[in-house]
Amino acid sequence: MEVKKTRNTEKQNLVKDILSKTEHTMSAEDIMAAMPIKVNKTTIYRILDRFAAKGEVHFVTGKNGKAYYALCNGCGVSHDIHNHIHFECQECQEVTCLPNKLSIPNLEGFTINETQFLIIGVCNKCKA
Ligand SMILES: [Zn+2]
Ligand SMILES: [Zn+2]
Ligand SMILES: [Zn+2]
């Protein structure tokens, strides 16, 4: 029991470490490929879901329908409400958190539970 717990913590720390070292967001597959130990995709998703629920990680859904994750660094208005823009590059496929923020409108009669802002185009690196 204790061993299992330690291993889970180790995997969680590795996921966090990988996310902290990237300048862009990562899909579960990207994280899995960067892991120094073999961890299946279901476990990666479970770890990411847990982090997202705690407000430690947020994600944006890319054009291909995949979720791209980034560590939260005080970037959320609340756990699931984020107002910064994400940029998906059509050339390198990287999805990046941008510092640019949008104001979230007050939608009369609607409840906002989650926000995702994605702009698609060509990034600086690919344009150069
Ligand atoms: Zn965040
Ligand atoms: Zn690019
Ligand atoms: Zn972001």
Short mmCIF file of N, CA, C and O and ligand atoms in Angstrom, two decimals:
data_model
loop_
_atom_site.label_atom_id
_atom_site.label_comp_id
_atom_site.label_asym_id
_atom_site.label_seq_id
_atom_site.Cartn_x
_atom_site.Cartn_y
_atom_site.Cartn_z
N MET A 1 0.84 -1.20 0.00
CA MET A 1 0.00 0.00 0.00
C MET A 1 0.88 1.26 0.00
O MET A 1 0.73 2.12 -0.85
N GLU A 2 1.78 1.28 0.92
CA GLU A 2 2.67 2.44 1.07
C GLU A 2 3.53 2.64 -0.18
O GLU A 2 3.74 3.76 -0.62
N VAL A 3 3.97 1.50 -0.73
CA VAL A 3 4.82 1.55 -1.93
C VAL A 3 4.05 2.16 -3.10
O VAL A 3 4.56 3.01 -3.81
N LYS A 4 2.78 1.73 -3.24
CA LYS A 4 1.95 2.21 -4.33
C LYS A 4 1.78 3.73 -4.22
O LYS A 4 1.87 4.46 -5.21
N LYS A 5 1.55 4.18 -3.02
CA LYS A 5 1.34 5.61 -2.77
C LYS A 5 2.59 6.41 -3.17
O LYS A 5 2.49 7.45 -3.82
N THR A 6 3.73 5.88 -2.80
CA THR A 6 4.99 6.54 -3.12
C THR A 6 5.18 6.63 -4.63
O THR A 6 5.57 7.67 -5.15
N ARG A 7 4.86 5.52 -5.32
CA ARG A 7 5.00 5.51 -6.77
C ARG A 7 4.08 6.53 -7.43
O ARG A 7 4.48 7.21 -8.37
N ASN A 8 2.84 6.64 -6.92
CA ASN A 8 1.91 7.62 -7.49
C ASN A 8 2.43 9.03 -7.30
O ASN A 8 2.35 9.85 -8.21
N THR A 9 2.94 9.29 -6.12
CA THR A 9 3.50 10.61 -5.84
C THR A 9 4.67 10.90 -6.76
O THR A 9 4.79 11.99 -7.29
N GLU A 10 5.49 9.88 -6.97
CA GLU A 10 6.64 10.04 -7.85
C GLU A 10 6.19 10.39 -9.26
O GLU A 10 6.71 11.32 -9.88
N LYS A 11 5.18 9.67 -9.75
CA LYS A 11 4.66 9.93 -11.10
C LYS A 11 4.07 11.34 -11.19
O LYS A 11 4.29 12.05 -12.15
N GLN A 12 3.33 11.73 -10.14
CA GLN A 12 2.75 13.07 -10.13
C GLN A 12 3.83 14.14 -10.18
O GLN A 12 3.72 15.12 -10.91
N ASN A 13 4.88 13.91 -9.39
CA ASN A 13 5.97 14.88 -9.37
C ASN A 13 6.68 14.96 -10.72
O ASN A 13 7.08 16.04 -11.15
N LEU A 14 6.82 13.81 -11.37
CA LEU A 14 7.47 13.78 -12.68
C LEU A 14 6.64 14.56 -13.72
O LEU A 14 7.19 15.34 -14.50
N VAL A 15 5.32 14.37 -13.67
CA VAL A 15 4.44 15.09 -14.60
C VAL A 15 4.57 16.60 -14.38
O VAL A 15 4.75 17.38 -15.31
N LYS A 16 4.56 16.99 -13.11
CA LYS A 16 4.69 18.41 -12.77
C LYS A 16 6.04 18.98 -13.23
O LYS A 16 6.12 20.08 -13.75
N ASP A 17 7.07 18.17 -13.03
CA ASP A 17 8.41 18.57 -13.40
C ASP A 17 8.51 18.78 -14.92
O ASP A 17 9.07 19.78 -15.38
N ILE A 18 7.95 17.85 -15.68
CA ILE A 18 7.97 17.94 -17.14
C ILE A 18 7.21 19.19 -17.60
O ILE A 18 7.69 19.96 -18.43
N LEU A 19 6.04 19.42 -17.00
CA LEU A 19 5.24 20.59 -17.38
C LEU A 19 5.93 21.90 -17.01
O LEU A 19 5.78 22.91 -17.70
N SER A 20 6.70 21.86 -15.91
CA SER A 20 7.37 23.10 -15.47
C SER A 20 8.55 23.46 -16.38
O SER A 20 9.01 24.59 -16.39
N LYS A 21 9.03 22.49 -17.14
CA LYS A 21 10.21 22.73 -17.97
C LYS A 21 9.89 23.09 -19.42
O LYS A 21 10.78 23.37 -20.20
N THR A 22 8.61 23.03 -19.77
CA THR A 22 8.27 23.33 -21.16
C THR A 22 7.76 24.76 -21.30
O THR A 22 7.14 25.30 -20.38
N GLU A 23 8.04 25.35 -22.45
CA GLU A 23 7.59 26.73 -22.69
C GLU A 23 6.20 26.76 -23.32
O GLU A 23 5.57 27.78 -23.40
N HIS A 24 5.78 25.59 -23.81
CA HIS A 24 4.45 25.52 -24.41
C HIS A 24 3.64 24.47 -23.66
O HIS A 24 4.11 23.87 -22.71
N THR A 25 2.42 24.25 -24.10
CA THR A 25 1.58 23.24 -23.44
C THR A 25 1.94 21.86 -23.97
O THR A 25 2.65 21.74 -24.97
N MET A 26 1.47 20.83 -23.30
CA MET A 26 1.77 19.47 -23.73
C MET A 26 0.51 18.61 -23.68
O MET A 26 -0.30 18.75 -22.76
N SER A 27 0.39 17.72 -24.65
CA SER A 27 -0.71 16.75 -24.62
C SER A 27 -0.29 15.60 -23.71
O SER A 27 0.88 15.48 -23.34
N ALA A 28 -1.25 14.73 -23.36
CA ALA A 28 -0.92 13.57 -22.52
C ALA A 28 0.14 12.70 -23.21
O ALA A 28 1.03 12.16 -22.55
N GLU A 29 0.06 12.61 -24.54
CA GLU A 29 1.06 11.82 -25.30
C GLU A 29 2.45 12.45 -25.19
O GLU A 29 3.44 11.73 -25.03
N ASP A 30 2.51 13.78 -25.28
CA ASP A 30 3.79 14.49 -25.15
C ASP A 30 4.41 14.20 -23.79
O ASP A 30 5.61 13.96 -23.67
N ILE A 31 3.57 14.27 -22.75
CA ILE A 31 4.04 14.04 -21.38
C ILE A 31 4.51 12.60 -21.23
O ILE A 31 5.59 12.35 -20.68
N MET A 32 3.73 11.68 -21.75
CA MET A 32 4.07 10.26 -21.67
C MET A 32 5.43 10.01 -22.32
O MET A 32 6.26 9.29 -21.77
N ALA A 33 5.66 10.63 -23.47
CA ALA A 33 6.92 10.45 -24.19
C ALA A 33 8.10 11.06 -23.43
O ALA A 33 9.23 10.58 -23.54
N ALA A 34 7.83 12.10 -22.64
CA ALA A 34 8.91 12.79 -21.91
C ALA A 34 9.20 12.14 -20.56
O ALA A 34 10.19 12.47 -19.90
N MET A 35 8.32 11.22 -20.11
CA MET A 35 8.50 10.58 -18.80
C MET A 35 9.74 9.69 -18.80
O MET A 35 9.93 8.90 -19.72
N PRO A 36 10.57 9.79 -17.77
CA PRO A 36 11.75 8.93 -17.69
C PRO A 36 11.41 7.48 -17.33
O PRO A 36 12.23 6.59 -17.50
N ILE A 37 10.20 7.27 -16.81
CA ILE A 37 9.76 5.91 -16.51
C ILE A 37 8.51 5.62 -17.33
O ILE A 37 7.83 6.54 -17.78
N LYS A 38 8.22 4.34 -17.53
CA LYS A 38 7.08 3.97 -18.35
C LYS A 38 5.78 4.15 -17.57
O LYS A 38 5.58 3.56 -16.52
N VAL A 39 4.92 5.01 -18.07
CA VAL A 39 3.63 5.26 -17.43
C VAL A 39 2.58 5.24 -18.54
O VAL A 39 2.78 5.84 -19.59
N ASN A 40 1.48 4.51 -18.33
CA ASN A 40 0.48 4.45 -19.40
C ASN A 40 -0.36 5.73 -19.46
O ASN A 40 -0.41 6.52 -18.53
N LYS A 41 -1.02 5.88 -20.61
CA LYS A 41 -1.74 7.13 -20.88
C LYS A 41 -2.89 7.37 -19.89
O LYS A 41 -3.15 8.50 -19.49
N THR A 42 -3.56 6.28 -19.48
CA THR A 42 -4.66 6.40 -18.53
C THR A 42 -4.18 7.02 -17.22
O THR A 42 -4.85 7.88 -16.65
N THR A 43 -3.01 6.58 -16.77
CA THR A 43 -2.44 7.12 -15.53
C THR A 43 -2.10 8.60 -15.70
O THR A 43 -2.36 9.41 -14.82
N ILE A 44 -1.53 8.93 -16.86
CA ILE A 44 -1.19 10.34 -17.13
C ILE A 44 -2.47 11.20 -17.07
O ILE A 44 -2.48 12.24 -16.42
N TYR A 45 -3.53 10.72 -17.74
CA TYR A 45 -4.79 11.47 -17.73
C TYR A 45 -5.34 11.61 -16.31
O TYR A 45 -5.86 12.66 -15.95
N ARG A 46 -5.22 10.52 -15.52
CA ARG A 46 -5.72 10.55 -14.15
C ARG A 46 -4.97 11.61 -13.33
O ARG A 46 -5.56 12.38 -12.58
N ILE A 47 -3.66 11.65 -13.51
CA ILE A 47 -2.83 12.63 -12.79
C ILE A 47 -3.22 14.05 -13.24
O ILE A 47 -3.42 14.94 -12.41
N LEU A 48 -3.37 14.24 -14.56
CA LEU A 48 -3.71 15.57 -15.08
C LEU A 48 -5.10 16.02 -14.61
O LEU A 48 -5.29 17.18 -14.25
N ASP A 49 -6.04 15.09 -14.58
CA ASP A 49 -7.39 15.40 -14.09
C ASP A 49 -7.36 15.85 -12.64
O ASP A 49 -8.03 16.80 -12.26
N ARG A 50 -6.54 15.14 -11.85
CA ARG A 50 -6.43 15.49 -10.44
C ARG A 50 -5.83 16.88 -10.27
O ARG A 50 -6.31 17.69 -9.49
N PHE A 51 -4.78 17.15 -11.03
CA PHE A 51 -4.15 18.48 -10.96
C PHE A 51 -5.13 19.56 -11.41
O PHE A 51 -5.18 20.64 -10.82
N ALA A 52 -5.89 19.27 -12.47
CA ALA A 52 -6.86 20.25 -12.98
C ALA A 52 -7.93 20.54 -11.94
O ALA A 52 -8.31 21.70 -11.74
N ALA A 53 -8.38 19.50 -11.24
CA ALA A 53 -9.41 19.67 -10.22
C ALA A 53 -8.89 20.52 -9.05
O ALA A 53 -9.65 21.24 -8.41
N LYS A 54 -7.60 20.44 -8.81
CA LYS A 54 -7.00 21.22 -7.72
C LYS A 54 -6.59 22.63 -8.16
O LYS A 54 -6.08 23.41 -7.38
N GLY A 55 -6.76 22.90 -9.45
CA GLY A 55 -6.38 24.21 -9.98
C GLY A 55 -4.88 24.36 -10.16
O GLY A 55 -4.35 25.47 -10.22
N GLU A 56 -4.19 23.23 -10.29
CA GLU A 56 -2.73 23.28 -10.47
C GLU A 56 -2.35 23.21 -11.94
O GLU A 56 -1.23 23.55 -12.33
N VAL A 57 -3.29 22.74 -12.74
CA VAL A 57 -3.06 22.59 -14.18
C VAL A 57 -4.32 23.03 -14.91
O VAL A 57 -5.42 22.87 -14.39
N HIS A 58 -4.15 23.66 -16.05
CA HIS A 58 -5.32 23.93 -16.89
C HIS A 58 -5.05 23.38 -18.28
O HIS A 58 -3.93 23.03 -18.60
N PHE A 59 -6.10 23.28 -19.07
CA PHE A 59 -5.90 22.77 -20.43
C PHE A 59 -6.76 23.53 -21.41
O PHE A 59 -7.70 24.23 -21.04
N VAL A 60 -6.37 23.40 -22.67
CA VAL A 60 -7.16 23.97 -23.75
C VAL A 60 -7.26 22.88 -24.82
O VAL A 60 -6.34 22.09 -25.00
N THR A 61 -8.41 22.80 -25.47
CA THR A 61 -8.59 21.79 -26.50
C THR A 61 -8.12 22.34 -27.83
O THR A 61 -8.59 23.38 -28.28
N GLY A 62 -7.18 21.65 -28.44
CA GLY A 62 -6.63 22.09 -29.72
C GLY A 62 -7.57 21.77 -30.87
O GLY A 62 -8.62 21.14 -30.68
N LYS A 63 -7.19 22.22 -32.05
CA LYS A 63 -8.00 22.03 -33.24
C LYS A 63 -8.25 20.55 -33.52
O LYS A 63 -9.30 20.17 -34.04
N ASN A 64 -7.29 19.71 -33.15
CA ASN A 64 -7.41 18.26 -33.39
C ASN A 64 -8.24 17.55 -32.32
O ASN A 64 -8.35 16.32 -32.34
N GLY A 65 -8.78 18.32 -31.37
CA GLY A 65 -9.61 17.73 -30.33
C GLY A 65 -8.84 17.25 -29.12
O GLY A 65 -9.43 16.82 -28.13
N LYS A 66 -7.51 17.31 -29.20
CA LYS A 66 -6.67 16.87 -28.06
C LYS A 66 -6.60 17.98 -27.02
O LYS A 66 -6.59 19.17 -27.36
N ALA A 67 -6.48 17.55 -25.75
CA ALA A 67 -6.31 18.53 -24.68
C ALA A 67 -4.82 18.82 -24.50
O ALA A 67 -3.99 17.91 -24.52
N TYR A 68 -4.49 20.09 -24.37
CA TYR A 68 -3.11 20.53 -24.14
C TYR A 68 -3.03 21.16 -22.76
O TYR A 68 -3.79 22.07 -22.45
N TYR A 69 -2.10 20.67 -21.95
CA TYR A 69 -2.02 21.04 -20.54
C TYR A 69 -0.86 21.98 -20.24
O TYR A 69 0.20 21.89 -20.85
N ALA A 70 -1.08 22.83 -19.25
CA ALA A 70 -0.03 23.72 -18.77
C ALA A 70 -0.17 23.86 -17.25
O ALA A 70 -1.28 23.76 -16.72
N LEU A 71 0.95 24.07 -16.59
CA LEU A 71 0.91 24.29 -15.14
C LEU A 71 0.29 25.65 -14.86
O LEU A 71 0.52 26.60 -15.60
N CYS A 72 -0.47 25.73 -13.81
CA CYS A 72 -1.06 27.00 -13.40
C CYS A 72 -0.07 27.73 -12.49
O CYS A 72 0.51 27.14 -11.60
N ASN A 73 0.06 28.99 -12.78
CA ASN A 73 0.94 29.80 -11.95
C ASN A 73 0.19 31.08 -11.61
O ASN A 73 0.56 32.17 -12.05
N GLY A 74 -0.89 30.91 -10.88
CA GLY A 74 -1.74 32.06 -10.60
C GLY A 74 -2.41 32.58 -11.86
O GLY A 74 -2.80 33.74 -11.94
N CYS A 75 -2.55 31.70 -12.88
CA CYS A 75 -3.08 32.15 -14.17
C CYS A 75 -4.60 32.08 -14.24
O CYS A 75 -5.20 32.59 -15.19
N GLY A 76 -5.21 31.45 -13.27
CA GLY A 76 -6.66 31.31 -13.34
C GLY A 76 -7.39 32.37 -12.56
O GLY A 76 -6.95 32.79 -11.49
N VAL A 77 -8.51 32.81 -13.10
CA VAL A 77 -9.41 33.70 -12.36
C VAL A 77 -9.99 32.87 -11.21
O VAL A 77 -10.16 33.33 -10.10
N SER A 78 -10.30 31.59 -11.52
CA SER A 78 -10.61 30.57 -10.53
C SER A 78 -10.09 29.26 -11.11
O SER A 78 -9.45 29.27 -12.15
N HIS A 79 -10.39 28.14 -10.48
CA HIS A 79 -9.86 26.84 -10.95
C HIS A 79 -10.05 26.59 -12.44
O HIS A 79 -9.13 26.21 -13.14
N ASP A 80 -11.27 26.79 -12.91
CA ASP A 80 -11.58 26.43 -14.29
C ASP A 80 -11.78 27.64 -15.20
O ASP A 80 -12.02 27.49 -16.37
N ILE A 81 -11.74 28.81 -14.62
CA ILE A 81 -11.94 30.01 -15.42
C ILE A 81 -10.59 30.68 -15.66
O ILE A 81 -9.94 31.15 -14.73
N HIS A 82 -10.19 30.66 -16.92
CA HIS A 82 -8.94 31.29 -17.33
C HIS A 82 -9.24 32.33 -18.39
O HIS A 82 -10.09 32.11 -19.24
N ASN A 83 -8.55 33.45 -18.33
CA ASN A 83 -8.84 34.49 -19.32
C ASN A 83 -7.66 34.80 -20.23
O ASN A 83 -7.71 35.74 -21.00
N HIS A 84 -6.57 33.99 -20.14
CA HIS A 84 -5.49 34.23 -21.10
C HIS A 84 -5.74 33.45 -22.39
O HIS A 84 -6.48 32.48 -22.42
N ILE A 85 -5.08 33.91 -23.43
CA ILE A 85 -5.26 33.34 -24.76
C ILE A 85 -4.25 32.21 -25.00
O ILE A 85 -3.12 32.28 -24.51
N HIS A 86 -4.67 31.22 -25.74
CA HIS A 86 -3.75 30.17 -26.19
C HIS A 86 -3.59 30.30 -27.69
O HIS A 86 -4.54 30.64 -28.40
N PHE A 87 -2.38 30.03 -28.15
CA PHE A 87 -2.11 30.14 -29.57
C PHE A 87 -1.68 28.78 -30.11
O PHE A 87 -0.74 28.18 -29.60
N GLU A 88 -2.37 28.30 -31.11
CA GLU A 88 -1.99 27.04 -31.75
C GLU A 88 -1.37 27.35 -33.10
O GLU A 88 -1.99 27.99 -33.95
N CYS A 89 -0.12 26.88 -33.28
CA CYS A 89 0.58 27.12 -34.54
C CYS A 89 0.28 26.00 -35.53
O CYS A 89 0.43 24.83 -35.21
N GLN A 90 -0.13 26.40 -36.72
CA GLN A 90 -0.48 25.41 -37.75
C GLN A 90 0.76 24.76 -38.36
O GLN A 90 0.66 23.74 -39.01
N GLU A 91 1.93 25.39 -38.16
CA GLU A 91 3.17 24.84 -38.72
C GLU A 91 3.80 23.83 -37.76
O GLU A 91 4.04 22.69 -38.11
N CYS A 92 4.08 24.25 -36.52
CA CYS A 92 4.78 23.37 -35.58
C CYS A 92 3.83 22.66 -34.61
O CYS A 92 4.26 21.82 -33.83
N GLN A 93 2.57 22.98 -34.68
CA GLN A 93 1.51 22.35 -33.87
C GLN A 93 1.62 22.67 -32.37
O GLN A 93 0.93 22.07 -31.56
N GLU A 94 2.53 23.59 -32.02
CA GLU A 94 2.67 23.90 -30.60
C GLU A 94 1.52 24.79 -30.14
O GLU A 94 1.12 25.71 -30.85
N VAL A 95 1.02 24.49 -28.94
CA VAL A 95 -0.03 25.30 -28.34
C VAL A 95 0.62 26.01 -27.15
O VAL A 95 1.18 25.36 -26.27
N THR A 96 0.57 27.33 -27.16
CA THR A 96 1.28 28.12 -26.16
C THR A 96 0.32 28.98 -25.35
O THR A 96 -0.65 29.51 -25.90
N CYS A 97 0.59 29.14 -24.05
CA CYS A 97 -0.16 30.08 -23.22
C CYS A 97 0.42 31.46 -23.48
O CYS A 97 1.63 31.66 -23.36
N LEU A 98 -0.40 32.40 -23.84
CA LEU A 98 0.06 33.77 -24.04
C LEU A 98 -0.33 34.62 -22.84
O LEU A 98 -1.31 34.32 -22.16
N PRO A 99 0.45 35.68 -22.57
CA PRO A 99 0.10 36.53 -21.43
C PRO A 99 -1.13 37.40 -21.69
O PRO A 99 -1.73 37.93 -20.76
N ASN A 100 -1.51 37.52 -22.96
CA ASN A 100 -2.65 38.36 -23.31
C ASN A 100 -3.95 37.84 -22.72
O ASN A 100 -4.24 36.66 -22.82
N LYS A 101 -4.69 38.73 -22.11
CA LYS A 101 -5.93 38.32 -21.46
C LYS A 101 -7.17 38.94 -22.09
O LYS A 101 -7.12 40.04 -22.61
N LEU A 102 -8.23 38.19 -22.02
CA LEU A 102 -9.52 38.67 -22.50
C LEU A 102 -10.40 38.92 -21.29
O LEU A 102 -10.23 38.28 -20.25
N SER A 103 -11.33 39.85 -21.42
CA SER A 103 -12.26 40.03 -20.30
C SER A 103 -13.44 39.09 -20.52
O SER A 103 -13.96 38.98 -21.64
N ILE A 104 -13.78 38.37 -19.49
CA ILE A 104 -14.87 37.41 -19.60
C ILE A 104 -16.19 38.15 -19.38
O ILE A 104 -16.38 38.79 -18.35
N PRO A 105 -17.07 38.10 -20.38
CA PRO A 105 -18.32 38.85 -20.24
C PRO A 105 -19.25 38.23 -19.21
O PRO A 105 -19.18 37.03 -18.95
N ASN A 106 -20.07 39.04 -18.63
CA ASN A 106 -21.08 38.54 -17.71
C ASN A 106 -22.28 38.13 -18.56
O ASN A 106 -22.94 38.96 -19.17
N LEU A 107 -22.51 36.84 -18.67
CA LEU A 107 -23.58 36.35 -19.54
C LEU A 107 -24.86 36.17 -18.74
O LEU A 107 -24.99 35.22 -17.98
N GLU A 108 -25.74 37.10 -18.92
CA GLU A 108 -27.02 37.11 -18.21
C GLU A 108 -27.75 35.76 -18.35
O GLU A 108 -28.04 35.33 -19.47
N GLY A 109 -28.02 35.12 -17.25
CA GLY A 109 -28.79 33.88 -17.28
C GLY A 109 -27.97 32.62 -17.55
O GLY A 109 -28.47 31.51 -17.48
N PHE A 110 -26.68 32.80 -17.89
CA PHE A 110 -25.82 31.65 -18.16
C PHE A 110 -24.80 31.49 -17.03
O PHE A 110 -24.33 32.48 -16.48
N THR A 111 -24.45 30.26 -16.74
CA THR A 111 -23.40 30.01 -15.75
C THR A 111 -22.15 29.57 -16.48
O THR A 111 -22.19 28.63 -17.28
N ILE A 112 -21.05 30.25 -16.23
CA ILE A 112 -19.78 29.86 -16.86
C ILE A 112 -19.04 28.93 -15.90
O ILE A 112 -18.75 29.30 -14.77
N ASN A 113 -18.75 27.71 -16.35
CA ASN A 113 -18.02 26.75 -15.51
C ASN A 113 -16.58 26.55 -15.95
O ASN A 113 -15.76 26.06 -15.21
N GLU A 114 -16.30 26.91 -17.19
CA GLU A 114 -14.99 26.66 -17.76
C GLU A 114 -14.80 27.59 -18.93
O GLU A 114 -15.77 27.90 -19.63
N THR A 115 -13.58 28.05 -19.14
CA THR A 115 -13.31 28.89 -20.31
C THR A 115 -12.08 28.37 -21.04
O THR A 115 -11.15 27.87 -20.42
N GLN A 116 -12.09 28.47 -22.36
CA GLN A 116 -10.95 28.08 -23.18
C GLN A 116 -10.84 29.08 -24.31
O GLN A 116 -11.79 29.25 -25.06
N PHE A 117 -9.71 29.75 -24.40
CA PHE A 117 -9.52 30.70 -25.49
C PHE A 117 -8.38 30.24 -26.37
O PHE A 117 -7.25 30.08 -25.91
N LEU A 118 -8.68 30.02 -27.63
CA LEU A 118 -7.68 29.49 -28.56
C LEU A 118 -7.67 30.30 -29.85
O LEU A 118 -8.72 30.52 -30.46
N ILE A 119 -6.48 30.74 -30.22
CA ILE A 119 -6.30 31.42 -31.50
C ILE A 119 -5.40 30.53 -32.35
O ILE A 119 -4.40 30.00 -31.84
N ILE A 120 -5.73 30.35 -33.61
CA ILE A 120 -4.96 29.48 -34.50
C ILE A 120 -4.28 30.33 -35.56
O ILE A 120 -4.88 31.25 -36.11
N GLY A 121 -3.00 30.05 -35.80
CA GLY A 121 -2.26 30.81 -36.80
C GLY A 121 -0.85 30.30 -36.95
O GLY A 121 -0.61 29.10 -36.82
N VAL A 122 0.10 31.19 -37.22
CA VAL A 122 1.51 30.81 -37.37
C VAL A 122 2.32 31.56 -36.32
O VAL A 122 2.19 32.78 -36.19
N CYS A 123 3.12 30.82 -35.54
CA CYS A 123 3.88 31.44 -34.45
C CYS A 123 5.12 32.18 -34.95
O CYS A 123 5.52 32.03 -36.11
N ASN A 124 5.72 32.96 -34.06
CA ASN A 124 6.91 33.76 -34.37
C ASN A 124 8.05 32.92 -34.91
O ASN A 124 8.71 33.29 -35.87
N LYS A 125 8.27 31.76 -34.26
CA LYS A 125 9.39 30.87 -34.64
C LYS A 125 9.23 30.38 -36.07
O LYS A 125 10.19 30.32 -36.83
N CYS A 126 8.00 29.99 -36.42
CA CYS A 126 7.75 29.43 -37.75
C CYS A 126 7.72 30.50 -38.83
O CYS A 126 7.99 30.24 -39.99
N LYS A 127 7.40 31.72 -38.44
CA LYS A 127 7.34 32.82 -39.40
C LYS A 127 8.74 33.29 -39.76
O LYS A 127 8.99 33.72 -40.87
N ALA A 128 9.67 33.13 -38.81
CA ALA A 128 11.04 33.63 -39.01
C ALA A 128 11.79 32.83 -40.08
O ALA A 128 11.54 31.65 -40.25
ZN ZN B 1 -3.95 27.96 -15.20
ZN ZN B 2 5.15 27.36 -34.99
ZN ZN B 3 -2.80 28.51 -20.66
#
